[in-house]
Short mmCIF file of C-alpha atoms in Angstrom, two decimals:
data_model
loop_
_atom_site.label_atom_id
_atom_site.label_comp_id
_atom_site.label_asym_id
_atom_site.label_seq_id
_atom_site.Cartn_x
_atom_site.Cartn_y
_atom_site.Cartn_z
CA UNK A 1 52.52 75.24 -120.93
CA UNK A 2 56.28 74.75 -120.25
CA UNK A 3 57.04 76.21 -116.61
CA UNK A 4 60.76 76.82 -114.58
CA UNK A 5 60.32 77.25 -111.10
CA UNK A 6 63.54 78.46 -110.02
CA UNK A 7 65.95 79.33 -106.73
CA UNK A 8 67.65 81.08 -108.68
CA UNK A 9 70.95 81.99 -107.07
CA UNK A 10 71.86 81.41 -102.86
CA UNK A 11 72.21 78.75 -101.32
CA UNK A 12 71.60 75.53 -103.15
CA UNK A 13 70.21 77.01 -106.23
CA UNK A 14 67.91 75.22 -107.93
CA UNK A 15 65.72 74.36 -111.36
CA UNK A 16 62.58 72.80 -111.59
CA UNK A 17 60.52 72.19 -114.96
CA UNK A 18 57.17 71.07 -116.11
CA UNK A 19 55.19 70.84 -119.04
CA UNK A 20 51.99 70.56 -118.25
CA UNK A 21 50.43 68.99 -121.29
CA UNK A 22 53.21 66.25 -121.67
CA UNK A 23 54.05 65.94 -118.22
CA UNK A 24 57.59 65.87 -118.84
CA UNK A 25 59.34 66.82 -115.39
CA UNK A 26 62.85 67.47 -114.65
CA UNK A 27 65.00 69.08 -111.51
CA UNK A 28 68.75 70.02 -110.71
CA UNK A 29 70.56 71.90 -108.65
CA UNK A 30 73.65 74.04 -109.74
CA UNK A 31 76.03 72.03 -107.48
CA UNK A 32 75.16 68.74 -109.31
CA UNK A 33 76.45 70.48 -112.59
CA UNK A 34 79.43 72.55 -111.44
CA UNK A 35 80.23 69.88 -108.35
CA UNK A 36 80.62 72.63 -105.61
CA UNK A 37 79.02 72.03 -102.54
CA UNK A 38 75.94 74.28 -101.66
CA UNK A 39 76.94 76.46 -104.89
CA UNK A 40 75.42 79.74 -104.62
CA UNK A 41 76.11 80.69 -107.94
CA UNK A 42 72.83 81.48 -110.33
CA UNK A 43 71.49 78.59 -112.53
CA UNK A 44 73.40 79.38 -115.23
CA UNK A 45 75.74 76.33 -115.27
CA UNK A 46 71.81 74.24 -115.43
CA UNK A 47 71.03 76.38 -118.63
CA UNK A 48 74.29 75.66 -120.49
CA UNK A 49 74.23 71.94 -119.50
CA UNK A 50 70.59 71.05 -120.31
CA UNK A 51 69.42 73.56 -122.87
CA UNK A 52 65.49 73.79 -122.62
CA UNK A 53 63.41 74.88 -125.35
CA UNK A 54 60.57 77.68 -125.32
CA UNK A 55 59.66 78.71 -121.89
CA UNK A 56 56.24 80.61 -120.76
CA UNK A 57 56.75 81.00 -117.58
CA UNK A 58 59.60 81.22 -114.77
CA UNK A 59 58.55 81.39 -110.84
CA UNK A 60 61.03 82.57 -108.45
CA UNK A 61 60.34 81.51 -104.89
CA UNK A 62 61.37 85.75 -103.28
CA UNK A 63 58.20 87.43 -102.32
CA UNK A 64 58.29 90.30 -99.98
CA UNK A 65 61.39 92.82 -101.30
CA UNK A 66 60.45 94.69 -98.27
CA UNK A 67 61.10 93.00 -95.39
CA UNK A 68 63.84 94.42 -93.46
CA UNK A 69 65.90 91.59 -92.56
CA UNK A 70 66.26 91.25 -95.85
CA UNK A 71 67.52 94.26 -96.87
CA UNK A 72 71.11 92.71 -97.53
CA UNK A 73 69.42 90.67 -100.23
CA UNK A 74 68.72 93.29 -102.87
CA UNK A 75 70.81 94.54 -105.64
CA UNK A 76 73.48 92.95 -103.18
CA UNK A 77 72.89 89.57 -103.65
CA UNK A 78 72.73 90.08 -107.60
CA UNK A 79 76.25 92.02 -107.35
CA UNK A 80 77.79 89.30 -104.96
CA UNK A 81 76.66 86.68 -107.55
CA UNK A 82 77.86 88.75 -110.89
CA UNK A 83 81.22 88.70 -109.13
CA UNK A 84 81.87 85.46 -108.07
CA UNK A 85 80.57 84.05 -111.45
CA UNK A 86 82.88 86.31 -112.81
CA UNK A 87 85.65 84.98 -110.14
CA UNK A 88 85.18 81.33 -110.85
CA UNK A 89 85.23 81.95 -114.59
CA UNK A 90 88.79 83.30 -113.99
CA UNK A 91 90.06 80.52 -111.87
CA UNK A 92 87.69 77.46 -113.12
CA UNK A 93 87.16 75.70 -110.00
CA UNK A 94 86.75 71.58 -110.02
CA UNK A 95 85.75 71.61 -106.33
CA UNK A 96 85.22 73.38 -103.23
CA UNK A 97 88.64 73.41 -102.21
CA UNK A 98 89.45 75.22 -105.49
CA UNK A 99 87.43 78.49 -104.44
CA UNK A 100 90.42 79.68 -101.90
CA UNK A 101 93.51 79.17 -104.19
CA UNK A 102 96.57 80.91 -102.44
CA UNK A 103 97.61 84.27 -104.42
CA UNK A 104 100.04 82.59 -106.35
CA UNK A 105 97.46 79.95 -107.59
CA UNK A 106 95.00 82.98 -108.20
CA UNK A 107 96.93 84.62 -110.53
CA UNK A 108 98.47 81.84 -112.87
CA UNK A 109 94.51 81.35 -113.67
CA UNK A 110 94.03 84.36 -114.40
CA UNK A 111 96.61 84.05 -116.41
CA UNK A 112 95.70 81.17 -118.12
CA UNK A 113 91.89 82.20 -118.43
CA UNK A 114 93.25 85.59 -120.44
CA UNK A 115 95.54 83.59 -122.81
CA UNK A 116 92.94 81.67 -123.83
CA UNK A 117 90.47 84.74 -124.35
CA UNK A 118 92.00 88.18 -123.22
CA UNK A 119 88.45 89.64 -124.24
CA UNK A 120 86.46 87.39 -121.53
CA UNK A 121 89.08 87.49 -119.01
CA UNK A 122 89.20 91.15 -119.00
CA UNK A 123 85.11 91.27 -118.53
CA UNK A 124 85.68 89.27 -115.67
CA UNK A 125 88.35 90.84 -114.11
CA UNK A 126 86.32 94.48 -114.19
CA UNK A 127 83.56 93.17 -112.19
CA UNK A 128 86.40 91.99 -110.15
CA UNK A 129 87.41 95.82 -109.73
CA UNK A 130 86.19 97.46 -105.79
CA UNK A 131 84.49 100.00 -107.56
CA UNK A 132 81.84 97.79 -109.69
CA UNK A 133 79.22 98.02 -107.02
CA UNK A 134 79.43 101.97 -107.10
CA UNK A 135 79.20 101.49 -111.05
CA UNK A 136 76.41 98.91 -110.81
CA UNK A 137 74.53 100.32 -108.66
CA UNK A 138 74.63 103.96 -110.39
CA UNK A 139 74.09 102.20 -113.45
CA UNK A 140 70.49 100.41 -112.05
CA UNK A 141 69.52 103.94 -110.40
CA UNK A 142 65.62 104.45 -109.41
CA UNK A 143 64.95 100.62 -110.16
CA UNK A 144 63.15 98.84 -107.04
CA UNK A 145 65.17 95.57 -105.92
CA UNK A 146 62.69 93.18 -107.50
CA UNK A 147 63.26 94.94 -110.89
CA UNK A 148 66.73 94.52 -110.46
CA UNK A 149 66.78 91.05 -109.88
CA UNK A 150 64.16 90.20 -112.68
CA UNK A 151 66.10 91.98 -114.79
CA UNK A 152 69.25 90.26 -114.63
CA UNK A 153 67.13 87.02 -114.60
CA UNK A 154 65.69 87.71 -117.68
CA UNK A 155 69.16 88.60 -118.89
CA UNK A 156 70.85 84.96 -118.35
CA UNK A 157 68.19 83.32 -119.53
CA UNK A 158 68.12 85.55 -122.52
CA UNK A 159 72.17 84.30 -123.03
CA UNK A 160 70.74 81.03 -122.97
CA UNK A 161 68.09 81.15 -125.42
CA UNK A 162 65.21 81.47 -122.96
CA UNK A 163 62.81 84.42 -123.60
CA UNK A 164 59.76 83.69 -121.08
CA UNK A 165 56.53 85.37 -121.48
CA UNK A 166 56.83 86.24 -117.08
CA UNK A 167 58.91 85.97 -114.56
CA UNK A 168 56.16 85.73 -111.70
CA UNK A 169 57.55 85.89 -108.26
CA UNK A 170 55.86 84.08 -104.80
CA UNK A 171 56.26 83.89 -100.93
CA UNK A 172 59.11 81.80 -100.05
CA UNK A 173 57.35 79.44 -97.25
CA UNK A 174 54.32 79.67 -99.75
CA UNK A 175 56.45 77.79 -102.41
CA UNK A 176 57.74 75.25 -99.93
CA UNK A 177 54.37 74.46 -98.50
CA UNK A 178 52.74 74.48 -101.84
CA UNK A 179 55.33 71.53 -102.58
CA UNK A 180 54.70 69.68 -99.39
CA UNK A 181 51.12 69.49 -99.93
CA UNK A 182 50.88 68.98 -103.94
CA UNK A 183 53.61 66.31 -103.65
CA UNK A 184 51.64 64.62 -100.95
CA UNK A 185 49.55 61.56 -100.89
CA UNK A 186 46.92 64.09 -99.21
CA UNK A 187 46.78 66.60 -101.96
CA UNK A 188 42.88 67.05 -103.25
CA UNK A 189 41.99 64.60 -101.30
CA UNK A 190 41.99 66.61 -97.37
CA UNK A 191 42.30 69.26 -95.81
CA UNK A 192 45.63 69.27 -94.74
CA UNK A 193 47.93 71.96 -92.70
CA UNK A 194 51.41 72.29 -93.90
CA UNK A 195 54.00 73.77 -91.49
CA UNK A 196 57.32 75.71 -92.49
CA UNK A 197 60.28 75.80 -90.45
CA UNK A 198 63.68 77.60 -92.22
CA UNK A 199 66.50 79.63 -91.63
CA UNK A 200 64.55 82.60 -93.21
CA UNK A 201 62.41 83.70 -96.07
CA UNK A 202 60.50 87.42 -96.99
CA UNK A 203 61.55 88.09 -93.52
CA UNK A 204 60.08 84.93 -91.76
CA UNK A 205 61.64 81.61 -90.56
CA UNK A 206 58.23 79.69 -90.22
CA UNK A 207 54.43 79.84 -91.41
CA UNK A 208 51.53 77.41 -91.49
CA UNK A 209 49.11 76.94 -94.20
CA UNK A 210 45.74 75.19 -94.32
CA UNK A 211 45.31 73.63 -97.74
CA UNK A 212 42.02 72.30 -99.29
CA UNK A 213 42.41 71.42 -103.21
CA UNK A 214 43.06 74.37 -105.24
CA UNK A 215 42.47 77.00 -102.20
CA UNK A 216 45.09 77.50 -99.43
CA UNK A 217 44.43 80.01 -96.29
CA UNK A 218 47.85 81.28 -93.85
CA UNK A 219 46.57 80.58 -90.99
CA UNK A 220 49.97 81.65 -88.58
CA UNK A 221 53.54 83.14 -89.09
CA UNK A 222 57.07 83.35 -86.96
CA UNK A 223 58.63 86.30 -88.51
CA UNK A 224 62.62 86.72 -88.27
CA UNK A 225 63.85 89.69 -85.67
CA UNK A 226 67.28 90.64 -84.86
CA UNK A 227 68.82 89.67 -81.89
CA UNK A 228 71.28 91.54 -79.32
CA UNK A 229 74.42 90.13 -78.15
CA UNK A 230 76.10 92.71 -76.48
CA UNK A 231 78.68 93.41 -78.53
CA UNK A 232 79.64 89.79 -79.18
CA UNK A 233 81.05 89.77 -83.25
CA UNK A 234 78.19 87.37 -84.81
CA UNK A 235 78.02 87.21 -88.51
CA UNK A 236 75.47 88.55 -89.60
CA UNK A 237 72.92 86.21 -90.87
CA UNK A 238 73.43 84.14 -87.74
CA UNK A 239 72.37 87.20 -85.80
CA UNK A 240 68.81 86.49 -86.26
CA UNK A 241 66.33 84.42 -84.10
CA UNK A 242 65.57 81.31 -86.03
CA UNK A 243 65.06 77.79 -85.78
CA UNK A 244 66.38 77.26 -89.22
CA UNK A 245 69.75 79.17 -88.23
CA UNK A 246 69.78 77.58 -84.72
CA UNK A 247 69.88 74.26 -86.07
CA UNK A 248 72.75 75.64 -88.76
CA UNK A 249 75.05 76.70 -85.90
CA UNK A 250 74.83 73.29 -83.90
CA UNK A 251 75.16 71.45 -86.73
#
C-alpha cells in the first residue's frame, strides 16, 4: 500500500510517503523545492519535482471543518492559495525577497511570463482579478468546506498523475501525536502519554493522548478562544489565546 500523508498547503507544507510492503520512505517540504522560507503554497512544486507513482491513499492532517476559530480556513484558504500560486507563477520568485517586487518589477514579469505563454499568463492573471472569490465561491455553491478542499486536492494531484483511491482526513494534534509516539523508542512497547502544544489546530492549541500499541484514548484538550483587547488592532490569528502563538510573537 503506497500512502501520502500530506500538510497540504499553510504554513510549512509538507509530504510524507510510505509504502508499506517495501518500506520505502521519503519526506519534503515545499520550501526545500521552491527555496522560500515557510512557503505556504500547496505541494505542488513536491509533485512536479519528485513524480510518485500509483497512490492509494492521501491523509490530510484538518479534522474538525467546524470549529469556529477556524472559520477563516475554509474555501478561504484554498482561494488565498489558488492566487498566490497563480501570483508566483507570474513573477517566478528565487527567494523570499522576490515575493514583494516594487510595481515596476511586478509588471516586467508579468510581462515576461505572457511572452513566453500569453495562454498561461492570462489564467493566472484572472485569478489575479478582485472578483475571483465572488466567482469561486458561486462557482463551489452548496459544497461543505471539506468538499471544497478535497476537491481541489484531488485536482492537483490529478495534474500530476496521482489518482488516489481516498483522500482520508484526521485531527490535527491526533496526527502530531500519532508521530511522536510511532516514531518513538516507546512505541508498542508502553504505555506512553503524548502531549501537544501548537499555535492551533480543529480549533485547539493543545491535547494529550494516552497511547498503548495500536489503541490511543484523548485523555485532555486546551481548545483555542478569542481574546479581547479593547480595541487594540491585533492581526487576526494572533488574536487568539495560545501557547503556540505566544511563543510566535516573542520570538
Amino acid at each position: 500500500m503506497r500512502i501520502i500523508g500530506t500538510n497540504f498547503m499553510g504554513h510549512d507544507s509538507a509530504l510524507f510517503y510510505i509504502d508499506t510492503e517495501s518500506k520505502d520512505i521519503f519526506a519534503m517540504s515545499t520550501e526545500r523545492v521552491t527555496r522560500i522560507k515557510h512557503d505556504s503554497k500547496d505541494v505542488s512544486a513536491i509533485l512536479e519535482a519528485y513524480p510518485f507513482e500509483t497512490i492509494d491513499y492521501v491523509c490530510q492532517g484538518y479534522g474538525n471543518f467546524d470549529a469556529e476559530v477556524r472559520s477563516d480556513l475554509g474555501p478561504e484558504r484554498v482561494i488565498g492559495t489558488i492566487q498566490k500560486k497563480a501570483f508566483c507563477d507570474l513573477i517566478k520568485p528565487t527567494y523570499i525577497k522576490d515575493l514583494f517586487p516594487t510595481t515596476k518589477e511586478k509588471y516586467e514579469a508579468y510581462f515576461k511570463s505572457y511572452a513566453k505563454d500569453p495562454e498561461k499568463a492570462l489564467a493566472d492573471l484572472d485569478k489575479l482579478e478582485p472578483d475571483f472569490k465572488e466567482r469561486f465561491l458561486k462557482e463551489h455553491e452548496g459544497e461543505s468546506d471539506q468538499e471544497i478542499l478535497e476537491g481541489y486536492m484531488r485536482q492537483v494531484f490529478a495534474q500530476n498523475g496521482i489518482k488516489p483511491k481516498a483522500i482520508e482526513f484526521y485531527d490535527h494534534h491526533l496526527s502530531h501525536a500519532a508521530g511522536a509516539y510511532y516514531f518513538s523508542p516507546y512505541a508498542h512497547q508502553k504505555r506512553c502519554l503524548s502531549l501537544t502544544l501548537d499555535g492551533w489546530g480543529d480549533g485547539f492549541f493543545g491535547k494529550a493522548y494516552l497511547f498503548e500499541n495500536d489503541t490511543y484514548e484523548l485523555v485532555g484538550h486546551s481548545p483555542i478562544r478569542q481574546v479581547s483587547h479593547d480595541g487594540i488592532d491585533i492581526d487576526k490569528s494572533h488574536d487568539l489565546t495560545s501557547i503556540g502563538i505566544l511563543y510566535g510573537n516573542f520570538t
